Structure formats: structure tokens, C-alpha cells
Coordinates of C-alpha atoms and ligand atoms in Angstrom, one line a residue:
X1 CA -32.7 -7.3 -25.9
X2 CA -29.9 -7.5 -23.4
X3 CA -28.8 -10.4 -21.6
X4 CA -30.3 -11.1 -18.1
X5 CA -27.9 -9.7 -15.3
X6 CA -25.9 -12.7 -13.5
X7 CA -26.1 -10.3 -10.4
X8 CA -28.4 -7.5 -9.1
X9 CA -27.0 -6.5 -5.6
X10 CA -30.5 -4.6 -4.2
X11 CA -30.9 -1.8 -2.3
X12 CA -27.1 -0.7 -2.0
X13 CA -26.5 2.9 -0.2
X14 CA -23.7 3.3 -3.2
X15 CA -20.2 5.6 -2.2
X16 CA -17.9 6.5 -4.9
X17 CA -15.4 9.0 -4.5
X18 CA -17.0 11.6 -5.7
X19 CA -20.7 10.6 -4.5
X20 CA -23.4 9.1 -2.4
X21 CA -26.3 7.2 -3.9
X22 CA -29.2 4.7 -3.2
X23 CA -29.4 2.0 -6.1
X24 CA -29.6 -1.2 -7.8
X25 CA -26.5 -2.4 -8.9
X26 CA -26.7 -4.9 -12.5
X27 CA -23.5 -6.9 -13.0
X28 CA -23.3 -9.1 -15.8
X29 CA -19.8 -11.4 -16.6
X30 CA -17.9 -9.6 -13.7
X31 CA -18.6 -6.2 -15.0
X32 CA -21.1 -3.6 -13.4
X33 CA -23.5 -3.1 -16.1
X34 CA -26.2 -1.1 -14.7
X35 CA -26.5 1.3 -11.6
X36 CA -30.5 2.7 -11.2
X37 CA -33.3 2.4 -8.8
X38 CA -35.0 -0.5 -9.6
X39 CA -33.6 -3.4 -11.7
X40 CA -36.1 -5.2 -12.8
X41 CA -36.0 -9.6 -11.5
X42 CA -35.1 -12.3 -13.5
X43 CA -35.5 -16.0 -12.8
X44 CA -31.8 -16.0 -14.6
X45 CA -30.0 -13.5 -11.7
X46 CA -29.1 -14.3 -8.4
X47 CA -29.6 -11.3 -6.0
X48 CA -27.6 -10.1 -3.0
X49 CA -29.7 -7.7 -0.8
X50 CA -27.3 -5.1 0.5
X51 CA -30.5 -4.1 2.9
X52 CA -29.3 -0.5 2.8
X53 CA -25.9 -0.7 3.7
X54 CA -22.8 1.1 2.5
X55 CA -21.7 -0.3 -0.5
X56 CA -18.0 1.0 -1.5
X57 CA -15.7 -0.3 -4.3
X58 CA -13.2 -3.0 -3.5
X59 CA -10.5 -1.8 -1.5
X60 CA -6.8 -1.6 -3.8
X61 CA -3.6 -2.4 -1.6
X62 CA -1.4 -0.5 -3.4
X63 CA 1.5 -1.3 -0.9
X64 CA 2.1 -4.8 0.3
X65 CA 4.5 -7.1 0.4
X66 CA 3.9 -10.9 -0.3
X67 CA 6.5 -13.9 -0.7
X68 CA 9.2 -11.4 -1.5
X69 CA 12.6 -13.3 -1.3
X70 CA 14.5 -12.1 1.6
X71 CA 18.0 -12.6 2.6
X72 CA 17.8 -16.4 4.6
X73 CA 17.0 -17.1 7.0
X74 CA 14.1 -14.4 7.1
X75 CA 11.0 -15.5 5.5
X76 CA 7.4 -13.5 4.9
X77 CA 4.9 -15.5 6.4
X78 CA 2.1 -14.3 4.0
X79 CA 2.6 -16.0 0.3
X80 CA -0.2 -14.7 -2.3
X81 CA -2.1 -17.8 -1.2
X82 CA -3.0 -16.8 2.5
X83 CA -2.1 -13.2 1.9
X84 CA -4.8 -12.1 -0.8
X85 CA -7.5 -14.6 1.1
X86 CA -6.6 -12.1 4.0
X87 CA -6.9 -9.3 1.8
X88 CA -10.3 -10.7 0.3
X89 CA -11.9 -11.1 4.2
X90 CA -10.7 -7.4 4.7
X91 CA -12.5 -5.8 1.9
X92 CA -9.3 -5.7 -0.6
X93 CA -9.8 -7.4 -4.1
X94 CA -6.9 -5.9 -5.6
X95 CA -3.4 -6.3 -4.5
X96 CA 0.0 -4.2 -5.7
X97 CA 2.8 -6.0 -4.1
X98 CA 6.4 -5.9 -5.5
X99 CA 8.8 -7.7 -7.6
X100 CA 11.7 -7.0 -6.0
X101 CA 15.2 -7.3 -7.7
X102 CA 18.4 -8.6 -5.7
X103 CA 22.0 -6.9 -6.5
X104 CA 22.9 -8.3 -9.5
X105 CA 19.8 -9.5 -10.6
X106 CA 18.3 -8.8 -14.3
X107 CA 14.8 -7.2 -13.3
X108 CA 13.2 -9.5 -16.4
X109 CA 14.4 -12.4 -13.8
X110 CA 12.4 -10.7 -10.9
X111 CA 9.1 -10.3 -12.8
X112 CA 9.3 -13.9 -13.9
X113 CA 10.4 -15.3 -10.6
X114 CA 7.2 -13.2 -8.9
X115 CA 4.9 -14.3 -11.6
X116 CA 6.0 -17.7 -10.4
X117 CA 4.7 -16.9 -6.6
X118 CA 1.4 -15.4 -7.5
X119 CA 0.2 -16.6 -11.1
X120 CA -2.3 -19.6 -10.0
X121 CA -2.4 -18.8 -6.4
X122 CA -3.9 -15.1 -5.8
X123 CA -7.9 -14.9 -5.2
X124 CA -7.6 -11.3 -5.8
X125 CA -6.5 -9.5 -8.5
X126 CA -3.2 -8.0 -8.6
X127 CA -0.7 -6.1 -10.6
X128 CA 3.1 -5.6 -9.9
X129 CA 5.3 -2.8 -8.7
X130 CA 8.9 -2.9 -9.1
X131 CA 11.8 -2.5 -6.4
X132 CA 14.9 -1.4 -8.5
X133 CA 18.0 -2.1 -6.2
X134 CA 20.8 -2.3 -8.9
X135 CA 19.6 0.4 -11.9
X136 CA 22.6 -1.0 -14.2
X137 CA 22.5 0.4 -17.4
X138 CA 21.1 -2.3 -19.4
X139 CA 18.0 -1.7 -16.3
X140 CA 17.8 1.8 -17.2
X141 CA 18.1 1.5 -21.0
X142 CA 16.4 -1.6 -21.5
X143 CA 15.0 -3.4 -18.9
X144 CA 12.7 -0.7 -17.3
X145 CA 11.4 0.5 -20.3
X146 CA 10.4 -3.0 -21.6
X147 CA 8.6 -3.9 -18.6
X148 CA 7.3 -0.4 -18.3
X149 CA 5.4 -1.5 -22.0
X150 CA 4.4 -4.3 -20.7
X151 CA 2.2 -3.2 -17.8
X152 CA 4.7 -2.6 -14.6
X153 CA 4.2 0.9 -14.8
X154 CA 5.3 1.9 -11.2
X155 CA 8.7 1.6 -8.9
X156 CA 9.8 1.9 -5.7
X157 CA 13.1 3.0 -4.7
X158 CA 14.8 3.0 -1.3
X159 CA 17.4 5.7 0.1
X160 CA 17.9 3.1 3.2
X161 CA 18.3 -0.4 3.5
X162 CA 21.8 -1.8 2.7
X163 CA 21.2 -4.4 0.4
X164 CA 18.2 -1.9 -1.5
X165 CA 19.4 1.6 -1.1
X166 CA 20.4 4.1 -4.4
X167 CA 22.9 7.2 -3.8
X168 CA 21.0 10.7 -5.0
X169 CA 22.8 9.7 -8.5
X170 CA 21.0 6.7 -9.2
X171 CA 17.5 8.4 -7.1
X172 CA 18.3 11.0 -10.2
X173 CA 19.0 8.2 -13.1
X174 CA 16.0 6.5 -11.9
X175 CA 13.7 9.4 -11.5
X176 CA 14.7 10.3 -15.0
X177 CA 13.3 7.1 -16.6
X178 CA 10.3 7.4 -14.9
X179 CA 9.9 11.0 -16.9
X180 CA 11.0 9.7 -20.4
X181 CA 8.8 6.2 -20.1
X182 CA 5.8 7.9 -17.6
X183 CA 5.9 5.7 -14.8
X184 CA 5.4 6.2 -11.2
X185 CA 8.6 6.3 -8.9
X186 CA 7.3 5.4 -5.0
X187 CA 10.0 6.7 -2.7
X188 CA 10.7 5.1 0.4
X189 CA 12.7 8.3 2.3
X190 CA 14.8 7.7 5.0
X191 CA 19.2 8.8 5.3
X192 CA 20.4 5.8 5.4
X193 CA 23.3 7.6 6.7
X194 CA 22.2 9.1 9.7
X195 CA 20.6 5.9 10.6
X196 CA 23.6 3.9 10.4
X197 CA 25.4 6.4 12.6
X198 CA 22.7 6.9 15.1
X199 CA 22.4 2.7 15.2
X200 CA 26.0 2.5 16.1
X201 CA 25.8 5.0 18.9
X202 CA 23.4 3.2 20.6
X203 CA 24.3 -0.7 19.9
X204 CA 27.9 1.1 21.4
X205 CA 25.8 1.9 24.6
X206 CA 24.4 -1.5 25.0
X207 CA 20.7 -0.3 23.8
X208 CA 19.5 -3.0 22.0
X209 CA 16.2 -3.7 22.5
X210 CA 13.0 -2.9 20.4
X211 CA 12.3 0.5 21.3
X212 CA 15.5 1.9 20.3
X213 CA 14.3 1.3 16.9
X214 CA 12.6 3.9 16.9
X215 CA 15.4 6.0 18.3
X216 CA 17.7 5.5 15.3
X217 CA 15.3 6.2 12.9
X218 CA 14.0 10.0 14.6
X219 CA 12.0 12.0 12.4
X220 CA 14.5 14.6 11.2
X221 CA 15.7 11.0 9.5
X222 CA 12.9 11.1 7.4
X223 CA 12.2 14.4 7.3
X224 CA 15.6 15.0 5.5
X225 CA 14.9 12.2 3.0
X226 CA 11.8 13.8 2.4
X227 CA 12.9 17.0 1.0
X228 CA 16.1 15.8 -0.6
X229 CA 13.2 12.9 -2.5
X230 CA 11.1 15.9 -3.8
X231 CA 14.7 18.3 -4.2
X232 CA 15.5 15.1 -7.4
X233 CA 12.2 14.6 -8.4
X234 CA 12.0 18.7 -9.0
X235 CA 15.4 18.4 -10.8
X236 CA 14.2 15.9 -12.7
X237 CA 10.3 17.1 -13.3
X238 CA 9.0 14.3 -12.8
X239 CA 6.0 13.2 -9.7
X240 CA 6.8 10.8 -7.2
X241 CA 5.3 9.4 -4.2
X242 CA 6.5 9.4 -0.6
X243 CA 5.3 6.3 1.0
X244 CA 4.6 5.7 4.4
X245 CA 4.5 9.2 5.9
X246 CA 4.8 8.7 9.9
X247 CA 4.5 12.2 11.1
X248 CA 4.5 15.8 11.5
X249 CA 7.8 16.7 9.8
X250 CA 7.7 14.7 6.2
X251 CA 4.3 15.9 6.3
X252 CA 5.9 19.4 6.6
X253 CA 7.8 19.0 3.4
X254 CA 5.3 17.7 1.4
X255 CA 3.3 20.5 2.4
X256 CA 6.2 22.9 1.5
X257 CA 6.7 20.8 -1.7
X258 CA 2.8 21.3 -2.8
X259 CA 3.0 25.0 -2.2
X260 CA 5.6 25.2 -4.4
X261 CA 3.3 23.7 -7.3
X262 CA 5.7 20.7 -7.1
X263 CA 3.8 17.4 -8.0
X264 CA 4.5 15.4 -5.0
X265 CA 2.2 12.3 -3.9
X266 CA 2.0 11.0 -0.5
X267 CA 0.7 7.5 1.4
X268 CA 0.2 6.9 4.9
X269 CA -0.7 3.4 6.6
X270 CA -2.5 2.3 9.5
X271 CA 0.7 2.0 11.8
X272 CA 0.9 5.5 11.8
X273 CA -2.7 5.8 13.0
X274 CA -3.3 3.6 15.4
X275 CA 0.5 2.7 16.5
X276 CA 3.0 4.7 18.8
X277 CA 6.7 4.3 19.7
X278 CA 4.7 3.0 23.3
X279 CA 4.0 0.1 21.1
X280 CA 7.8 -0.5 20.3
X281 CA 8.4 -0.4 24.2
X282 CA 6.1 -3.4 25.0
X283 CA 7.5 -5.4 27.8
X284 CA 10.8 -8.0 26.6
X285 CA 10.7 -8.9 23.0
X286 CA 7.0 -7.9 22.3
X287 CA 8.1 -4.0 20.5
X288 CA 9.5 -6.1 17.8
X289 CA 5.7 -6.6 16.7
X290 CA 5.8 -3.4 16.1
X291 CA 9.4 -2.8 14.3
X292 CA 8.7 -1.2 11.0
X293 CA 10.6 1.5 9.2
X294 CA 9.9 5.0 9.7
X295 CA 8.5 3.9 13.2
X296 CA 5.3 4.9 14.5
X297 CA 5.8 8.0 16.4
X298 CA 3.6 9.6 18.8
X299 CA -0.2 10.9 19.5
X300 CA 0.4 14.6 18.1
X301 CA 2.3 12.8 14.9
X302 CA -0.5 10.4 14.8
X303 CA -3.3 14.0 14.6
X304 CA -0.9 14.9 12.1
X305 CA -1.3 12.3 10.1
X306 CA -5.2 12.3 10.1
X307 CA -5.0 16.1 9.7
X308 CA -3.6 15.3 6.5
X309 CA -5.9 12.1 5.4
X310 CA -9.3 14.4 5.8
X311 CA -7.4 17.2 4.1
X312 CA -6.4 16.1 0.9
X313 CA -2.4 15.6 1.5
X314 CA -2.5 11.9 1.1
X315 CA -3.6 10.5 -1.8
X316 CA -3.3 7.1 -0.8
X317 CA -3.7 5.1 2.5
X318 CA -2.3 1.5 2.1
X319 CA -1.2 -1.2 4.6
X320 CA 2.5 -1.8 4.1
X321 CA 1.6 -5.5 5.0
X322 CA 5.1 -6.5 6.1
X323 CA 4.3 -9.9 7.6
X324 CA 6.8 -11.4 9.6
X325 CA 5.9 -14.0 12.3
X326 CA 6.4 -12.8 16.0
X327 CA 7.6 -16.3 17.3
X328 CA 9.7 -18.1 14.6
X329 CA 13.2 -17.9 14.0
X330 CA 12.4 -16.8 10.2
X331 CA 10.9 -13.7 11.6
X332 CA 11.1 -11.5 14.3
X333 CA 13.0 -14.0 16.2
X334 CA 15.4 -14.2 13.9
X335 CA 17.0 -17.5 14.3
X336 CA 15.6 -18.1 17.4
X337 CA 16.8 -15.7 19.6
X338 CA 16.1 -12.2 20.3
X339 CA 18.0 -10.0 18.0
X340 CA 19.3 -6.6 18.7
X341 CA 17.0 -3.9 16.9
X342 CA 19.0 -3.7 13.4
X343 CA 18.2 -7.4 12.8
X344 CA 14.6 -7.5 13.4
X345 CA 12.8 -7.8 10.5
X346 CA 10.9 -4.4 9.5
X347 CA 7.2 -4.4 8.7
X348 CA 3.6 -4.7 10.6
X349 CA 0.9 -7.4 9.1
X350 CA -2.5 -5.8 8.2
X351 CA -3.7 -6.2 5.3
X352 CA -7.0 -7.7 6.1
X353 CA -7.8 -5.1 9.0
X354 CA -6.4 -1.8 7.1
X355 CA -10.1 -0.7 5.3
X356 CA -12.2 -1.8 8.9
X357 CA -9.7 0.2 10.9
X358 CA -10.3 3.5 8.3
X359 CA -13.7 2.7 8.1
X360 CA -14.4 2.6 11.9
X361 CA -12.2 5.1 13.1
X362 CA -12.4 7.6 10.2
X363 CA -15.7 7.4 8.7
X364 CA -18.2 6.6 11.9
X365 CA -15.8 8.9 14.1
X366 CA -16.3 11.8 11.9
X367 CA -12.6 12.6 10.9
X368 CA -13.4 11.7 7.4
X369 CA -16.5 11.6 4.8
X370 CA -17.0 8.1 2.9
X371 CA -16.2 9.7 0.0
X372 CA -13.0 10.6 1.4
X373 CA -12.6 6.9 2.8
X374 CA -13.1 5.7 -1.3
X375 CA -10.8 8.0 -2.3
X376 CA -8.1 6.7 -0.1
X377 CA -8.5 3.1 -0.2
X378 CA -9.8 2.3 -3.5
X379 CA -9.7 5.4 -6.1
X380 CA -6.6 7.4 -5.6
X381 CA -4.6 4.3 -5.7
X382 CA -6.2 2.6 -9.0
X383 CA -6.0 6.3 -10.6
X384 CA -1.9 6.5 -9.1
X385 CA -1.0 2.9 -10.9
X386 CA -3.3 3.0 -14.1
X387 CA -5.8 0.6 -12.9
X388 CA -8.9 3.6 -13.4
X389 CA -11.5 2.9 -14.0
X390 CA -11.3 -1.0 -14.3
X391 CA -10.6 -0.6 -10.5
X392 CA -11.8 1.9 -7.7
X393 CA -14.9 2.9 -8.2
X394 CA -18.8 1.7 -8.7
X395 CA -19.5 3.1 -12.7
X396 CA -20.9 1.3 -15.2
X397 CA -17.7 -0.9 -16.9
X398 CA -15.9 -1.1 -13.6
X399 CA -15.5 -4.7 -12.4
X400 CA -17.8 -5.3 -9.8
X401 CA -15.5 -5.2 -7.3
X402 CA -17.8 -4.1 -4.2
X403 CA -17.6 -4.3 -0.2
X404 CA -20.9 -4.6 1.5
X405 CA -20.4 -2.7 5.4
X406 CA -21.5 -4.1 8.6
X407 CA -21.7 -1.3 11.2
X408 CA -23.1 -0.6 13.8
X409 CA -22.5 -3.4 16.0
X410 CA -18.5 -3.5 17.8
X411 CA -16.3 -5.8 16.3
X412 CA -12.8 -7.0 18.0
X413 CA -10.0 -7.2 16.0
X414 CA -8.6 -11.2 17.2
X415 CA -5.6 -12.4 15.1
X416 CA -7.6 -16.3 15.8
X417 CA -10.2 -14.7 13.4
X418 CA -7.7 -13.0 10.8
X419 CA -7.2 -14.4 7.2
X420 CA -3.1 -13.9 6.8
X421 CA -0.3 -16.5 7.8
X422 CA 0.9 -14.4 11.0
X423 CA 0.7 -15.1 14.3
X424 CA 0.0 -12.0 15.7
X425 CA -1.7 -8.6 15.2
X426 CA -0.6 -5.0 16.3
X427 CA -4.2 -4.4 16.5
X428 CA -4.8 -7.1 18.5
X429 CA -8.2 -6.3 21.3
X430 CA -9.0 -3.2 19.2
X431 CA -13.0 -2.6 19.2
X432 CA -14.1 -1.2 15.6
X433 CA -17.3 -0.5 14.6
X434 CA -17.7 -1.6 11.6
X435 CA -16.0 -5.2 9.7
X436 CA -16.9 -6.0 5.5
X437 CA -20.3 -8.1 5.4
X438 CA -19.2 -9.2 1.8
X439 CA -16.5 -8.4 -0.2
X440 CA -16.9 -9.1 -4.4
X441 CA -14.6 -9.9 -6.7
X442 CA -16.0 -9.4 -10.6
X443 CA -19.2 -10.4 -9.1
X444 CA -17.8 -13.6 -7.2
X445 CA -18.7 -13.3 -3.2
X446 CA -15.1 -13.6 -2.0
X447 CA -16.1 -13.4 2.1
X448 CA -19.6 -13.5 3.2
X449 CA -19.0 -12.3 6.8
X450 CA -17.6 -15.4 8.4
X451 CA -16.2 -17.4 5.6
X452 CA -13.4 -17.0 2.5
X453 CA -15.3 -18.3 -0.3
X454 CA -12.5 -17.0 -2.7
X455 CA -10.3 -19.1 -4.5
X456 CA -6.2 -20.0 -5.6
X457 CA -6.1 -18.7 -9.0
X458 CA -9.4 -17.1 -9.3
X459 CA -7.7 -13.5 -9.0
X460 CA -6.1 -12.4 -12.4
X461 CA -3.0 -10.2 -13.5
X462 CA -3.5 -6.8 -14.0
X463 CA -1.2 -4.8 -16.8
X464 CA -1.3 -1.5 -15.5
X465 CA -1.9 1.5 -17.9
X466 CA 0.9 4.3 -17.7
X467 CA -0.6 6.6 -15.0
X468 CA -2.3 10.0 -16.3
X469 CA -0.9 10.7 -12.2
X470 CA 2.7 10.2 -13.2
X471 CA 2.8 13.0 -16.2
X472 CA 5.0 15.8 -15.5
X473 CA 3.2 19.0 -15.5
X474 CA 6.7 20.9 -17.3
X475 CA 7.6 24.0 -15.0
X476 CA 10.1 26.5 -16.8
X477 CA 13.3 25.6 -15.4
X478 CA 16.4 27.2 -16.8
X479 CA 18.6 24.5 -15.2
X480 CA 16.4 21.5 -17.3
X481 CA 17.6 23.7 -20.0
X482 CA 21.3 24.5 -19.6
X483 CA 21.5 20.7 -18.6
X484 CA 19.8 19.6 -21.8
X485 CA 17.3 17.8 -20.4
X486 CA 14.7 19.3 -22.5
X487 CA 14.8 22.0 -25.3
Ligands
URP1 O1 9.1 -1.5 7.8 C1 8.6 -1.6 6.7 N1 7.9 -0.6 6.2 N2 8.8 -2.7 6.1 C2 8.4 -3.1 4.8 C3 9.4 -2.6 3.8 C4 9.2 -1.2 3.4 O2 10.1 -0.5 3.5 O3 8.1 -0.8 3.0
ZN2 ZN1 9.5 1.2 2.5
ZN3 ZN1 6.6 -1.6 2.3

């Protein structure tokens, strides 16, 4: 006879990806072990009754940014304690921020240093991606594929950002690992270039101030990125993601890309939803809340962008939690003044609102299905980074990893009531419909509604898998051939 469950959650109104069902859910030692109608009691299980609402899986961040060493005296305000609590009261239980490595920095030395930050101290789970800033050979040859063993299956690169950005050589030597060792290559895509040029133009002309953030970063910026990105992955054969798509024209490309039969990913974020470049022209100082790189654009990008999330062109919607404080000189302030746009550091905090905003504004406004909403936040992303199906979804074997909705009565987003470190949100008045009434991690009540019941340490390491997502599907290329890249 089988053990007793430790758990039942009753009377859950169940949405996977692929379905909607009414059930009973049996976990026993963090895992789900039973989904049917009626579980029968046991004076040995504790029960939660979900009282019909939605249950989904726990939401997966797979783009995030905690206590990542910056250049001094810039600081993240979010560390993996206060940062995965946040993530936790929003309905996230598993985390993918990333070890990042410095110029001249052995990667081996970045893992260890971020396994340092987060081992101990996380009360979600979380695995790692990597940033590769300096792909050395003894990175490409060695490095990368050790670590890729090991369970950091997934990279980000960056074609902007001086002290991060590759030239299309090392984009191409990168890419190519990725193919040999199958891991997944996220691209950040803007011409670093053009920027810089644009930038100078208008510092020259006195325009400092926030909103001309947005100016030197137009979308033809990253619309040009965007298709040189898929041009090097198609060189090499290999899939790659294009993270947070702002707008009309990288949406374009992808399209393009996808119609070619090219296997290109793509991941949008809630600044492109619910942020403009209005928002970047805030009286004074205040658009620096909302500096983040590509910029938020405008509403017909913004229809764009949910065109594309109830469509099927993003696989992923993550929060690119960037969080910076608004008033300290370790932030946007940086050291206590009001920087010219360049210097203000790039990223919006929302890690804990990212799944209520979706949830609210997608799935009660009718723009997407549940299912759709699972896919986004939780599934694509475990499936992109080889966390499947330990991670997003509600199957028998899965962690119990579950969010328990609250709808139906308006909730206003108020940074007082907000889990992270940061003293502001961009979302800040916002009335949602909808907030997490309990998040679960393994089984663990993590947030009840009004209270973190998490703890440091109690979320674990996750070694990812190498993703089935980041295969190449070979296309008969001649030039792969003449080159010698394959036989
Ligand atoms: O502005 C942004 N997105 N900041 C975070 C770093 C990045 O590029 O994702
Ligand atoms: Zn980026
Ligand atoms: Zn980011």
C-alpha cells in the first residue's frame, strides 16, 4: 500500500499547457503524485482547498537578473535573498538568472562566484544561465563545454553593451559551440554601433535627459540586430532566442525568420506590454524608472507584441527583473546625481508582478487562453532550458510547484506591498484583477496571500538537462558544406 499523501490540494480547476481540468491533486515528498477526482482523506495529509480556483504550475523566470556584479558604483538592489521571496509572492518558484563573466574572467570563476550569492540564500529554485563576454579559446574549447556537462546548458550573448558586447565573429564562434555541445544561445540584439553614434548626436545637442533613451536606441536598432542574430545562427544551424522583443519590427524578422523554416525563439517582457516611451518622458528624473534596453515603445508596438503572445511567436514571456533603486546613488541616480541617459542603469524591477500582470490583462481580458498563459510563463521556458518536466507543468512526477489564483476582486499593484529590494515600481497604481492566493514550492506554501512563508535556502540548484529546444533541425546547406562544417 502506498504511503499517505503529505498534501492533497482539493478541488483545484487544474491548467496545464495543453489542458483544463477539475481535480484533486496528491503530493507526496514535494512531488505531485496523484491528479484524479477524489483523493481519498487521511488523518496523515494536510489539505489545502483550492475552492475551485485556477490552479497553474509555478511560474519559471527564465530571465532575471539578481546580485550580478556590476561595474562600482552601480549595485542591483535585489540579491537572491529578497529577489526570489519577491518571486515566490508573485507566483514564481523557479528562477534563471545569470552568471555573468567580466573581461578577463575564467567563466569556471563566474559560476563559483554566483553559486556563492545564491547557494543558501534562494527560497525558490533556480538554475543558471551564462553571459559569455570574453569567449577566449580556453572558453570556447574548454570552459563552455565543461560547464555545459555540468548543467549550465544555456547563454546569453550581447551585440551592445561595451563592457559585454561580441563582434559577428565571436556571435559566430559562440553560436557554434552551442551546436557542437547543444546548448541554448539567448541573444540580446541591438547595433551597438548605431547606438553609439545616435548617443553621441544627441549628448552633442545637449539632450540628456531620460526620454532620449529611447531615441538612441530606435527600433531599426534592433530590428537590424535581429536579422543579422538569426543571419549567424542560420550560418551556423543552430536555434537561438531573441530576448526581449519590444516591437513591431524585430517581431517582423522573426516572423520572416520562421517562414523561412529557420528555428528562431523569441521572449517578450511585461515592459513591452504595459510600458511606453511616455513612460521614459515622466516629468525630471522620473523616465529613468523606466530606462531599460530595447526601450518600451509605443501602443501599436505594444498590439504588436500581444498579437504575437496569443499567436504563438513568443515562446517565452519573462520579466527581465533589472532592479536598480530609483533614489540611491548605486542606481538610477548614479552617484547621486542625475546622470545623462548613457549612465543610467538599464533594467525595470518586476519579477513579483510579471504572472498577475499576464494573468489580469491577458487571461480575464480575453487576449489569451490559460493554456496560453502556462505556456508562456511556466512550460515554454522549463521545455527552452531543460528543466521539463521537473518544472512547468501539473503531471504526475512534476514538483508540486502550483499557484493557487485570486480573481475576481481588483487588486492595486503598490510597491509598499511588493516583495523585491526596490523602491519603486513601473507599475505602480495599476488595477489587476487577479494576484496568486498561494504559491507552492515542492509542496511548501511559499505565500499564502499576504505573507512569504518561504525560506533562505529552502530553494535548491537546478542542473539543467541539454534542451531537446536547442537541437538543430539540419537544413541542406551547401555553404555548411564547402566550409566543412559538416560532411
Ligand atoms: O535593460 C535591460 N534589459 N537591462 C537588463 C540587462 C539586459 O540586457 O537584459
Ligand atoms: Zn539584454
Ligand atoms: Zn536582462
Amino acid at each position: 500500500m502506498d504511503k499517505p499523501f503529505d498534501l492533497i490540494v482539493r478541488n483545484a480547476h487544474v491548467a496545464t499547457a495543453a489542458d483544463l481540468f477539475h481535480c484533486d491533486i496528491g503530493v507526496r515528498e514535494g512531488r505531485i503524485a496523484a491528479l484524479a477526482d477524489r483523493l481519498p482523506p487521511s488523518p496523515a495529509t494536510r489539505e489545502i482547498d483550492a475552492a475551485g480556483r485556477f490552479v497553474t504550475p509555478g511560474g519559471v523566470d527564465s530571465h532575471c537578473h539578481l546580485d550580478q556584479p556590476m561595474q562600482p558604483p552601480v549595485r542591483m538592489a535585489d540579491d537572491f535573498v529578497t529577489g526570489t521571496r519577491s518571486a515566490a509572492c508573485g507566483g514564481t518558484t523557479t528562477v534563471i538568472p545569470f552568471a555573468a563573466q567580466q573581461r578577463g574572467q575564467r567563466m569556471f570563476d563566474a559560476v563559483a562566484d554566483y553559486h556563492r550569492r545564491a547557494d543558501g540564500r534562494a527560497s525558490v529554485d533556480y538554475a543558471f544561465h551564462l553571459i559569455v563576454s570574453d569567449p577566449t579559446p580556453a572558453v570556447l574549447r574548454q570552459e563552455l563545454p565543461a560547464l555545459i556537462e555540468k548543467g549550465y546548458t544555456s547563454f546569453k550573448l550581447y551585440m551592445t553593451y561595451e563592457d559585454m558586447k561580441l563582434d559577428d565573429r565571436q556571435v559566430l564562434e559562440l553560436l557554434e559551440v552551442a551546436r557542437e555541445h547543444g546548448a541554448m544561445v539567448m541573444v540580446h540584439a541591438e547595433n551597438t554601433d548605431a547606438i553609439a553614434f545616435l548617443t553621441e548626436r544627441l549628448l552633442a545637442q545637449g539632450k540628456t535627459a531620460p526620454r532620449y533613451h529611447g531615441l538612441s536606441r530606435p527600433s531599426p536598432v534592433e530590428r537590424e540586430a535581429t536579422h543579422r542574430a538569426i543571419s549567424l545562427a542560420e550560418l551556423i544551424d543552430v536555434p537561438i532566442l531573441i530576448v526581449h522583443v519590444s516591437g513591431a519590427e524585430a517581431v517582423e524578422q522573426i516572423r520572416w525568420a520562421r517562414g523561412k523554416g529557420l528555428n528562431v525563439h523569441a521572449e517578450t517582457c511585461p515592459q513591452y506590454l504595459f510600458l511606453t516611451q511616455d513612460d521614459l518622458a515622466l516629468p525630471g528624473f522620473l523616465g529613468a524608472r523606466c530606462v531599460c534596453s530595447p526601450p518600451p515603445r509605443d501602443a501599436a508596438n505594444q498590439q504588436v507584441i500581444w498579437d504575437g503572445l496569443a499567436d504563438g511567436l513568443f515562446t517565452v514571456y519573462s520579466s527581465d527583473h533589472a532592479p536598480y533603486n530609483y533614489d540611491d546613488p548605486a542606481g538610477k541616480h548614479l552617484g547621486a546625481r542625475e546622470p545623462a541617459f548613457p549612465d543610467v542603469p538599464n533594467g525595470v524591477p518586476g519579477i513579483e508582478t510579471r504572472m498577475p500582470l499576464l494573468f489580469s490583462e491577458g487571461v480575464l481580458a480575453d487576449r489569451l487562453t490559460l493554456q496560453q498563459f502556462v505556456a508562456l510563463t511556466a512550460t515554454n521556458a522549463a521545455r527552452l532550458y531543460g528543466l521539463y518536466p521537473r518544472k512547468g507543468t501539473i503531471a504526475v512526477g512534476s514538483d508540486a510547484d502550483l499557484v493557487v489564483w485570486n480573481t475576481g476582486r481588483p487588486y492595486t499593484i503598490r510597491n509598499r506591498d511588493l516583495h523585491h529590494a526596490v523602491d519603486y515600481t513601473p507599475y505602480e497604481g495599476r488595477q489587476l484583477q487577479a494576484w496568486p492566493g498561494m504559491t507552492l514550492l515542492r509542496g511548501e506554501v511559499v505565500w499564502d496571500g499576504e505573507r512569504f512563508l518561504g525560506r533562505e535556502g529552502g530553494g535548491t540548484f537546478l542542473p539543467c538537462a541539454r534542451p531537446e529546444m536547442a537541437r538543430p533541425r539540419p537544413r541542406a546547406q551547401s555553404w555548411r558544406r564547402w566550409a566543412g562544417l559538416e560532411a
